[in-house]
Tab-separated table of C-alpha atoms in Angstrom:
chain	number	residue	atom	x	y	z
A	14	UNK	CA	28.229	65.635	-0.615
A	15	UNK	CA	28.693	62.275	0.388
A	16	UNK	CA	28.902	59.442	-2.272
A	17	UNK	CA	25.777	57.647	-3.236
A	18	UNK	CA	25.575	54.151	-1.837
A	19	UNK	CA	26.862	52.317	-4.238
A	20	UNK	CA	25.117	48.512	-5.103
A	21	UNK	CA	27.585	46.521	-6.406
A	22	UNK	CA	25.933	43.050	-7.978
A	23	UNK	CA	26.710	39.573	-6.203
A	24	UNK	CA	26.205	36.475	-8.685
A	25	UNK	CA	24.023	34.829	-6.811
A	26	UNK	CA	25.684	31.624	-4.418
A	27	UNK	CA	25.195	28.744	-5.955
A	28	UNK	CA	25.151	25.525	-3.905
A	29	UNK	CA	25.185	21.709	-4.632
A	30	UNK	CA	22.423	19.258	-3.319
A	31	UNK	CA	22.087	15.737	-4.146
A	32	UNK	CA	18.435	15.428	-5.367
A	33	UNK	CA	17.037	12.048	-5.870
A	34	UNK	CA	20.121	10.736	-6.579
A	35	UNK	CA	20.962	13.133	-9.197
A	36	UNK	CA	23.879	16.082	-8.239
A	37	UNK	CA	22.178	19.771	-8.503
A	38	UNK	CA	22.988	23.102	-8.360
A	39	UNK	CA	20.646	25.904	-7.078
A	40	UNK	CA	20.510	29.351	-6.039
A	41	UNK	CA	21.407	29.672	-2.018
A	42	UNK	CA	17.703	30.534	-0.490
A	43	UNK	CA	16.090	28.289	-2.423
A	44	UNK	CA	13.139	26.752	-0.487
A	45	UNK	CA	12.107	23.765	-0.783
A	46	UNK	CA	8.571	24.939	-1.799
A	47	UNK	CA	10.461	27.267	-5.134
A	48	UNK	CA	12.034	23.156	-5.562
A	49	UNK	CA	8.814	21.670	-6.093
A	50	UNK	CA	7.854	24.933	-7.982
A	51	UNK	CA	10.904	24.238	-10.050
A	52	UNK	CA	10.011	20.472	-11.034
A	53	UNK	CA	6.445	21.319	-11.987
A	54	UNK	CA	4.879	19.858	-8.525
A	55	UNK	CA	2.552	20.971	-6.639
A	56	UNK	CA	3.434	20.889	-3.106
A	57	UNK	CA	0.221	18.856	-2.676
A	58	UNK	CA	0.933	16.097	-3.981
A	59	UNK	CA	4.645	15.392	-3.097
A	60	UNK	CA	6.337	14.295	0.188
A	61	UNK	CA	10.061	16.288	0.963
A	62	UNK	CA	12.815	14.105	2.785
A	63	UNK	CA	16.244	16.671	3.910
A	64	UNK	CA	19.065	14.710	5.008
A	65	UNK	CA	16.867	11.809	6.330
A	66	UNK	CA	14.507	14.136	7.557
A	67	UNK	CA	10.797	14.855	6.132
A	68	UNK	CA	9.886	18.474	5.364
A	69	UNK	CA	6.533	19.191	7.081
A	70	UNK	CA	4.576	20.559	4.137
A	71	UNK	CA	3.443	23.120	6.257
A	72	UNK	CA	7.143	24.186	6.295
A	73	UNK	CA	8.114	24.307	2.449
A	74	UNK	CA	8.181	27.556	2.081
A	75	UNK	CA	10.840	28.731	5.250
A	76	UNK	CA	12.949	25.887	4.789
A	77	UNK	CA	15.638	26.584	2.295
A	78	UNK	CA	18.299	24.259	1.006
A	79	UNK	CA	21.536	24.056	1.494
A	80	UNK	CA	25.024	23.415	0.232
A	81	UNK	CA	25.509	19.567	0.669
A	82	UNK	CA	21.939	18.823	1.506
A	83	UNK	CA	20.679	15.376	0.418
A	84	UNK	CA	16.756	15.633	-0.858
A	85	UNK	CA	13.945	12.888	-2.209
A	86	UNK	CA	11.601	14.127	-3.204
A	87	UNK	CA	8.845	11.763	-3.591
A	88	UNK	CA	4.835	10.993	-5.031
A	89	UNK	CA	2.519	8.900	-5.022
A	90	UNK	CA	2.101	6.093	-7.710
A	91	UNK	CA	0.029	3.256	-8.824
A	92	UNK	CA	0.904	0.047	-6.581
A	93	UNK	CA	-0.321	-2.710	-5.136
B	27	UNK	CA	-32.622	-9.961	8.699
B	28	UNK	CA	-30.139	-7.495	8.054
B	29	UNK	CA	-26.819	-9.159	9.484
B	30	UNK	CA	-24.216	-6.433	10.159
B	31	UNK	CA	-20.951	-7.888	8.917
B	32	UNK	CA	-18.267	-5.424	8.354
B	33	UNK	CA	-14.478	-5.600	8.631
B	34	UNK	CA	-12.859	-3.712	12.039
B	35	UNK	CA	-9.423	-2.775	11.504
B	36	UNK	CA	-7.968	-0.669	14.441
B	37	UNK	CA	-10.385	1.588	14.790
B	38	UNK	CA	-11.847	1.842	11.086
B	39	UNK	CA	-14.614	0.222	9.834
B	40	UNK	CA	-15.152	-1.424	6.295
B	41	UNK	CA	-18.464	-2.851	4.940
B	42	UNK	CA	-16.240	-4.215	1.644
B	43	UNK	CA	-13.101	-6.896	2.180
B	44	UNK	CA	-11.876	-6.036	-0.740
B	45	UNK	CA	-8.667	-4.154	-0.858
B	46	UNK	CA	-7.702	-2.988	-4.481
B	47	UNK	CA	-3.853	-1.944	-5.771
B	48	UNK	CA	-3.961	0.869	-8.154
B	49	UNK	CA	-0.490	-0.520	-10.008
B	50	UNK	CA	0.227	-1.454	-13.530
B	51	UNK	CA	-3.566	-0.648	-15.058
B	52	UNK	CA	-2.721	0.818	-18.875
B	53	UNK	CA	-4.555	4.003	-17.757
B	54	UNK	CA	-5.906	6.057	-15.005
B	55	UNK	CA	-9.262	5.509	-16.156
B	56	UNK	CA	-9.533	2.040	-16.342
B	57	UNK	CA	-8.009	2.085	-12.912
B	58	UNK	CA	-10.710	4.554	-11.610
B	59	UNK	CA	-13.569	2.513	-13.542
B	60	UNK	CA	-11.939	-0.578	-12.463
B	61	UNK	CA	-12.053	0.709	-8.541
B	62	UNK	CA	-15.397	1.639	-8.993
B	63	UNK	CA	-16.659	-1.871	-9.773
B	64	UNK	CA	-14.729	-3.205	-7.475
B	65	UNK	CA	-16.802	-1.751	-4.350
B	66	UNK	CA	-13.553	-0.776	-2.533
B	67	UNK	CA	-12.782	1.007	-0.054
B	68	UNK	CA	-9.527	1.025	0.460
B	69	UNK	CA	-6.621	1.269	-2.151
B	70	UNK	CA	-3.077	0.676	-1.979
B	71	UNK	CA	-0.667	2.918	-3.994
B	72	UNK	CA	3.384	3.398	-4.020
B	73	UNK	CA	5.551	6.191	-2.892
B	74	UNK	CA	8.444	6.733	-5.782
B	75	UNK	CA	10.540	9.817	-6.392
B	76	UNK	CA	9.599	12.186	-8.682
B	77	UNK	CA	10.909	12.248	-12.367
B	78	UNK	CA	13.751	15.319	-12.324
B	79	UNK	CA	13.673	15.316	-16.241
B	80	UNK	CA	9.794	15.900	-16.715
B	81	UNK	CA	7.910	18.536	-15.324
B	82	UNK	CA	4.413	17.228	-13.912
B	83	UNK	CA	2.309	16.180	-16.501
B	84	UNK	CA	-0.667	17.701	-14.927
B	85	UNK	CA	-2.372	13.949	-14.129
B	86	UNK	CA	-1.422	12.464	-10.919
B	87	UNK	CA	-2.859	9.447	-9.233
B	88	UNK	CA	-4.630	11.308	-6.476
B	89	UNK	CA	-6.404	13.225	-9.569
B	90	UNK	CA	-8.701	9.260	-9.885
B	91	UNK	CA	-8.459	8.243	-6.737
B	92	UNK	CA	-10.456	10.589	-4.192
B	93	UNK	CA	-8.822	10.020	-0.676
B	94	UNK	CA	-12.274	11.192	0.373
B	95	UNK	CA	-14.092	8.464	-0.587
B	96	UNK	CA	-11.465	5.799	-0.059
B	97	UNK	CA	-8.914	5.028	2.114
B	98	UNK	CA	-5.576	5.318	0.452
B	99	UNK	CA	-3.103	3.133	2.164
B	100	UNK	CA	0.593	3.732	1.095
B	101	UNK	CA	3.083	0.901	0.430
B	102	UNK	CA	6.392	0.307	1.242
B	103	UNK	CA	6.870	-1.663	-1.899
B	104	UNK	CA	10.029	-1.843	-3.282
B	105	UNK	CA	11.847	-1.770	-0.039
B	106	UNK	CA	14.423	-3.855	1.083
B	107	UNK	CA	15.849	-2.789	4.335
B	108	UNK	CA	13.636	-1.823	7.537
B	109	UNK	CA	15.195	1.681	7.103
B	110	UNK	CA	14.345	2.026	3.288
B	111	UNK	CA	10.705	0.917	4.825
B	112	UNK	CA	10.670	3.539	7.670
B	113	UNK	CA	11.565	6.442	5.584
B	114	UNK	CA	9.111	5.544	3.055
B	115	UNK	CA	6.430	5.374	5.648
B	116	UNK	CA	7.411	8.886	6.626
B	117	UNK	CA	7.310	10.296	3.551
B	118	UNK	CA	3.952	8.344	2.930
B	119	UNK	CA	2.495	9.962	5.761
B	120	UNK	CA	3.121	13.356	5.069
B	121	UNK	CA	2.137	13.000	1.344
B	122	UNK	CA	-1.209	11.608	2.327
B	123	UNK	CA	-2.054	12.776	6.227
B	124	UNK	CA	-2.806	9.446	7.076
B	125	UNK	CA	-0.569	6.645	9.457
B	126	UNK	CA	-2.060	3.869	7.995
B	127	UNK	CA	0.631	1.862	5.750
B	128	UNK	CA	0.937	-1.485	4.400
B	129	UNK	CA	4.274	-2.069	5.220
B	130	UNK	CA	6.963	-4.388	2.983
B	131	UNK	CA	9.907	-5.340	2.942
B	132	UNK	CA	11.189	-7.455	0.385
B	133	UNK	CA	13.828	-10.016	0.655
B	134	UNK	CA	14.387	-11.111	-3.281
B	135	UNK	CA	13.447	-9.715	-6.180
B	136	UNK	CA	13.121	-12.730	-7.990
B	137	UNK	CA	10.041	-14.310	-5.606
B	138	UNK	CA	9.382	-10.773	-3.402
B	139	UNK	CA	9.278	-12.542	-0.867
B	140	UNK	CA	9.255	-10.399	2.169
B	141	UNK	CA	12.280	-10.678	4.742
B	142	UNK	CA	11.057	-11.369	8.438
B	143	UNK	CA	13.805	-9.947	9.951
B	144	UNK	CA	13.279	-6.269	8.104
B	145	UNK	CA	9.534	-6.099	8.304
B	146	UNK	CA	9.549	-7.193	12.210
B	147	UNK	CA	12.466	-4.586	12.759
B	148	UNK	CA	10.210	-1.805	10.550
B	149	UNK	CA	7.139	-2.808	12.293
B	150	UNK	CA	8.554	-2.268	15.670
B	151	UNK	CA	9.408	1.339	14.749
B	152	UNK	CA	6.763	2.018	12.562
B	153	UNK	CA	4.104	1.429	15.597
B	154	UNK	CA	5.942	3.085	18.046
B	155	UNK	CA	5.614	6.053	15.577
B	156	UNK	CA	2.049	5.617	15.744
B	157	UNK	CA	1.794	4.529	12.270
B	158	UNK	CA	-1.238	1.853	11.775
B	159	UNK	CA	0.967	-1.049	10.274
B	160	UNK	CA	-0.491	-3.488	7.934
B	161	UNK	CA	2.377	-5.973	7.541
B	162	UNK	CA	2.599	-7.827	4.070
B	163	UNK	CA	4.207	-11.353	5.470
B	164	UNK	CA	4.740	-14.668	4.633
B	165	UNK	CA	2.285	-17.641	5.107
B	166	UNK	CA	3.952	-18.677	8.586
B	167	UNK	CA	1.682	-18.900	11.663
B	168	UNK	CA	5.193	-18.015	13.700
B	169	UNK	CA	6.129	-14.506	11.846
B	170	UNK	CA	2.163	-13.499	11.997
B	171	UNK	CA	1.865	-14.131	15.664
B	172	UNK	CA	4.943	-12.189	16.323
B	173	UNK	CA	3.393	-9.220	14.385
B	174	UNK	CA	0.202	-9.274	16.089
B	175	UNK	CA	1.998	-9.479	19.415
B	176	UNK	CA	4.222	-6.209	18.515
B	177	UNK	CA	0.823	-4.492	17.800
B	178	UNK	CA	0.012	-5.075	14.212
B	179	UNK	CA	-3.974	-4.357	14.150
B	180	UNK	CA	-4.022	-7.003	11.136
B	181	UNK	CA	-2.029	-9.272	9.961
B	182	UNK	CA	-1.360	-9.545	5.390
B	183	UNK	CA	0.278	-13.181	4.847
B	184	UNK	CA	0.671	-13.732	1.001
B	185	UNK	CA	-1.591	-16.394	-1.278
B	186	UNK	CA	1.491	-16.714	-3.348
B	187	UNK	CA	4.577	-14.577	-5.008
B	188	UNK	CA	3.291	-10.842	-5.895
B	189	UNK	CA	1.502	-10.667	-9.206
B	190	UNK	CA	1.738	-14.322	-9.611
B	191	UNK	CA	-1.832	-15.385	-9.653
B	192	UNK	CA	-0.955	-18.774	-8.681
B	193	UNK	CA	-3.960	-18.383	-5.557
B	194	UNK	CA	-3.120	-19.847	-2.124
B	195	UNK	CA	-0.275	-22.109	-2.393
B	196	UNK	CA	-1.107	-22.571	1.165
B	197	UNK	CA	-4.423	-22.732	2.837
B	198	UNK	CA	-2.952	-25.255	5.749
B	199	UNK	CA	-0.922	-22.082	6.837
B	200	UNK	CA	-3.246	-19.692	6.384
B	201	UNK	CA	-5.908	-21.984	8.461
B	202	UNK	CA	-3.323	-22.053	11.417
B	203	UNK	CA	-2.883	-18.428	11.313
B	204	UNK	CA	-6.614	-17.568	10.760
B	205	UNK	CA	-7.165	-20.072	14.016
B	206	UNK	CA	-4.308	-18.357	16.451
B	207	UNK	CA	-4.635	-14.820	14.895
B	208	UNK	CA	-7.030	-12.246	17.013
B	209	UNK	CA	-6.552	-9.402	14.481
B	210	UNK	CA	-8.306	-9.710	11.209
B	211	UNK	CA	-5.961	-11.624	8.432
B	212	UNK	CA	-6.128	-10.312	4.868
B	213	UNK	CA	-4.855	-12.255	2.014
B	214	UNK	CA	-2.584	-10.272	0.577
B	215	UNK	CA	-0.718	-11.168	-3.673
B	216	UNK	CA	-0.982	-14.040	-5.814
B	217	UNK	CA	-4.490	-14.122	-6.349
B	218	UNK	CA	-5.709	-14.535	-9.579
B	219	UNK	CA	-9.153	-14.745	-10.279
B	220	UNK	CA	-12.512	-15.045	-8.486
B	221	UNK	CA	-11.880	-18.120	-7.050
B	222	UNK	CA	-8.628	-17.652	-5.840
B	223	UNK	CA	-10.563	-14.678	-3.679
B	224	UNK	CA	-13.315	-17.000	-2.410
B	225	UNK	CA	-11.046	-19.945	-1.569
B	226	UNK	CA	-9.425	-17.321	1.123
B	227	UNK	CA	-12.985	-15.786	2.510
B	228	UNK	CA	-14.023	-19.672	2.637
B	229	UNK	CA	-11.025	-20.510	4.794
B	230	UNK	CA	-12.433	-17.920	6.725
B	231	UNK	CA	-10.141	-14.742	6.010
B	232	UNK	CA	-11.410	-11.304	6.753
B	233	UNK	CA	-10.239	-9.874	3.663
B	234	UNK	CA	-8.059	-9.969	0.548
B	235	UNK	CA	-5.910	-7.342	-1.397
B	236	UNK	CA	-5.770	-7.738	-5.292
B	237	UNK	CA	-3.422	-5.931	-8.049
B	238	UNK	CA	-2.485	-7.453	-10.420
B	239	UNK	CA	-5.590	-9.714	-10.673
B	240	UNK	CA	-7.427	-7.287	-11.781
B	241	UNK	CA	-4.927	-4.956	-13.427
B	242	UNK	CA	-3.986	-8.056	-15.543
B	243	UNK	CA	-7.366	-9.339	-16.856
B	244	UNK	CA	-8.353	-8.671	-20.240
B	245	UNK	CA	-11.488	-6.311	-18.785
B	246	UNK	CA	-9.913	-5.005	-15.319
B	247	UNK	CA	-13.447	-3.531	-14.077
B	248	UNK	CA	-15.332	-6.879	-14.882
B	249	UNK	CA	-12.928	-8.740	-13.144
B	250	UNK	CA	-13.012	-5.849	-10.452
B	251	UNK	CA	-16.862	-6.894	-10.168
B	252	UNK	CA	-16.144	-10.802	-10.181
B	253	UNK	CA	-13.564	-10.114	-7.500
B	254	UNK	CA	-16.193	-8.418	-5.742
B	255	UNK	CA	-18.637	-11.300	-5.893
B	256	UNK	CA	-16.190	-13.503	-5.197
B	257	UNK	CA	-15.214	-12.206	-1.934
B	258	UNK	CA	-18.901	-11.528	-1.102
B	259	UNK	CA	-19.727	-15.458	-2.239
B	260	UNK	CA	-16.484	-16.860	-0.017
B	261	UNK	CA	-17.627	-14.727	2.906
B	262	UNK	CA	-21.099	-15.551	2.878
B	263	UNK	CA	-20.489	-19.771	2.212
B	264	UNK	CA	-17.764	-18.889	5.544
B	265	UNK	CA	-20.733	-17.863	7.653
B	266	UNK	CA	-23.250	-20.471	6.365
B	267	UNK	CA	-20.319	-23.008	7.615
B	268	UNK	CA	-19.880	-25.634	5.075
B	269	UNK	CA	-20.881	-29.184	4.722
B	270	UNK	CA	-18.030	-31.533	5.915
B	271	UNK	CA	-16.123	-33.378	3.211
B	272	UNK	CA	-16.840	-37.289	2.706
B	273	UNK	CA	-14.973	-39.587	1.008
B	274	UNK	CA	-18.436	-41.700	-0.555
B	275	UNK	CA	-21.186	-41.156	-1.575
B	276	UNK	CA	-24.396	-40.104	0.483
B	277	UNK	CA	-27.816	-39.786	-1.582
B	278	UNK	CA	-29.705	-36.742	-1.949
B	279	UNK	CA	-32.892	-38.319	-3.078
B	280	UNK	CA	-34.500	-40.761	-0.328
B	281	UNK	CA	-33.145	-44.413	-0.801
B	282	UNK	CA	-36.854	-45.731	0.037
B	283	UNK	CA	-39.969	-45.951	-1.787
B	284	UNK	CA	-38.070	-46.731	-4.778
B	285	UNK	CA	-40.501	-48.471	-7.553
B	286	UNK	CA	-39.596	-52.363	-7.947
């Protein structure tokens, strides 16, 4: 008989964004949509910038982060 | 007779020239009662990052201001360099759906001033992006004409600093640009009460933006309703064309018949 496949459990990757400034750590596949999740945003009401790049919203949930990326994530505020 | 006198920016009509800020009112509801009174239709607001250390709090602007019934036009405040500017504007524009953007950038954070050099450099980009630019600007005839030429479809010189309320330091300036200036010209900061806001419509501007004029007041929506009248007064003494200014006297009653 052969052996059972055997599952042997990964920790997770962690990787290191810079997010508004701040240096964070998240779980490799993290989307950008499970980010906003994360925060308590809805993805409604917040704008996504990647490395200098904005994040369709219509793309949050394919486009995952990754290690190094540098993120604002941004909403709208009272202002003249 | 119904005159039909309504404000054409690009391509977007607007039967009120009042523009409204939605920044530093104590609460979203005096902002949204405030806006209300005001007759608005279009309202400025800011693009900031969100807080990391508190999770929404469940109210967010967009909850009191409907972008169905107004325009919301995103700002650029805060910026200081034409690339801070540009990626603001980007991120506006996804956040809201719309390319319309009152465009800043700042140059001192002591006066706010806006620096030429950025906001002409911005602008360029901006409008070859397709974004509708509203640039905040100086009171100089030169800078405004140089907007309008890169395709600005109005032009937003200032009354004074930002939140001042000082009213228009200038309205020599402003004249020249409202003279030479094909786009519409919007006052834009440092007006501070009613007045202020019908001095510019008398000198014939096509619209003004107030903030902190009304954000500041004691009551923001009754001063949201005097700006209102104010703008409406200022446009409609404009049109009537005023009397010309004399330096004596000149009787209203007849000078004959006079009992001896």
């Amino acid at each position: 008989m052969p052996d059972a496949p055997r599952f042997v459990m990964v920790p997770p990757m962690a990787i290191r964004v810079r997010l508004n400034g701040v240096e964070r750590t998240f779980e490799d596949g993290t989307t950008v949509a499970a980010l906003l999740e994360r925060l308590g945003r809805a993805p409604q009401v917040a704008a996504v910038e990647r490395n200098r790049e904005v994040v369709p919203r219509a793309r949050f949930a394919e486009v995952a982060l990754e290690d190094g990326d540098v993120l604002e994530v941004v909403q709208l505020v009272g202002g003249g | 007779m119904v005159e039909r006198d309504v404000l054409k920016i690009a391509d977007r009509e607007f039967h009120s020239r009042l523009i409204v800020g939605t920044g530093k009112y104590a609460t979203f509801e005096l902002m949204r009662e405030a806006l209300e009174k005001s007759g608005t239709e279009v309202v400025t607001v800011a693009v900031r990052r969100v807080n990391l250390e508190e999770a929404g709090t469940g109210k967010c602007l967009l909850d009191f201001v409907d972008p169905k019934r107004y325009l919301v036009l995103p700002n650029t405040a805060g910026c200081y360099t034409a690339d801070e500017a540009i990626r603001t504007a980007r991120l506006a524009r996804e956040a809201l759906g719309t390319p319309w953007l009152k465009l800043e950038v700042i140059g001192d954070p002591k006066t706010l001033f806006p620096d030429n050099e950025g906001t002409l450099e911005a602008a360029r980009v901006l409008l070859k992006e397709g974004f509708v630019v509203l640039p905040y600007c100086l009171d100089d005839p030169i800078l405004a004409r140089k907007l309008e030429a890169l395709g600005c479809p109005a032009v937003m010189p200032l009354a004074a600093p930002i939140g001042s309320g000082l009213g228009i330091r200038n309205p020599h300036n402003i004249s020249i640009i409202l003279e030479q200036a094909k786009v519409p010209v919007i006052v834009d900061a440092g007006v501070g009460t009613a007045s202020d806001v019908a001095v510019a419509m008398e000198l014939g501007c096509h619209g003004v933006l107030v903030n902190t004029g009304i954000a500041a007041a004691k009551e923001p929506a009754r001063m949201a309703e005097a700006m209102k009248l104010g703008v409406q007064a200022g446009r409609a003494a404009f049109l009537a064309g005023r009397m010309p200014r004399r330096r004596y006297a000149s009787a209203s009653s007849p000078i004959e018949g006079l009992i001896e």
